[in-house]
XYZ file of C-alpha atoms in Angstrom:
66
model
C -147.685 282.036 -150.657
C -149.126 282.715 -154.270
C -145.801 284.010 -155.260
C -143.962 280.780 -153.720
C -146.458 278.458 -155.635
C -146.170 280.117 -159.006
C -142.289 280.328 -158.867
C -142.002 276.705 -157.812
C -144.313 275.591 -160.629
C -142.408 277.533 -163.187
C -139.004 276.163 -161.770
C -140.515 272.580 -162.045
C -141.567 273.156 -165.588
C -138.161 274.702 -166.354
C -136.665 271.689 -165.031
C -138.810 269.299 -167.223
C -140.931 267.764 -164.428
C -144.415 266.374 -165.731
C -147.236 268.926 -165.139
C -149.142 266.911 -162.508
C -145.876 266.186 -160.399
C -144.854 269.619 -160.419
C -148.309 270.970 -159.397
C -148.461 268.393 -156.482
C -144.927 269.137 -155.468
C -145.368 272.749 -155.634
C -148.597 272.821 -153.637
C -146.986 270.617 -150.962
C -143.766 272.780 -150.806
C -145.859 276.050 -150.577
C -148.024 274.708 -147.815
C -145.215 273.433 -145.908
C -143.155 276.710 -146.371
C -146.094 278.787 -145.408
C -146.271 276.878 -141.913
C -150.003 276.945 -141.472
C -150.367 273.152 -142.118
C -148.270 270.487 -140.247
C -146.429 268.118 -142.551
C -148.425 265.210 -141.167
C -151.698 266.796 -142.059
C -150.197 267.517 -145.528
C -149.275 263.707 -146.258
C -152.537 262.606 -144.670
C -154.644 264.602 -146.873
C -152.586 263.895 -150.217
C -153.152 260.153 -149.311
C -156.730 260.319 -148.677
C -157.275 262.281 -152.043
C -155.444 259.674 -154.044
C -157.238 256.744 -152.082
C -160.569 256.572 -153.813
C -162.262 253.915 -155.687
C -163.088 256.092 -158.803
C -159.526 257.123 -159.143
C -158.254 253.583 -158.795
C -160.850 252.279 -161.396
C -159.902 254.575 -164.403
C -156.255 252.930 -164.778
C -157.491 249.410 -164.094
C -160.078 249.897 -166.740
C -157.521 251.047 -169.232
C -155.277 248.202 -168.436
C -157.882 245.772 -168.861
C -158.800 247.165 -172.372
C -155.089 246.805 -173.359
């Protein structure tokens, strides 16, 4: 799985995808291709990691400063 992950990250970098998006996509695709994690669990984990008050407060604080 490590080879798939590194290969995907380098491929996304070569295509010009932003770093954060390429790391997220590469990890999601690598977990999906490994077959150890169902796709529904993967989507649920991604959503719950982004759905936190601290991560939502940072962009709103910057937006309020502008």
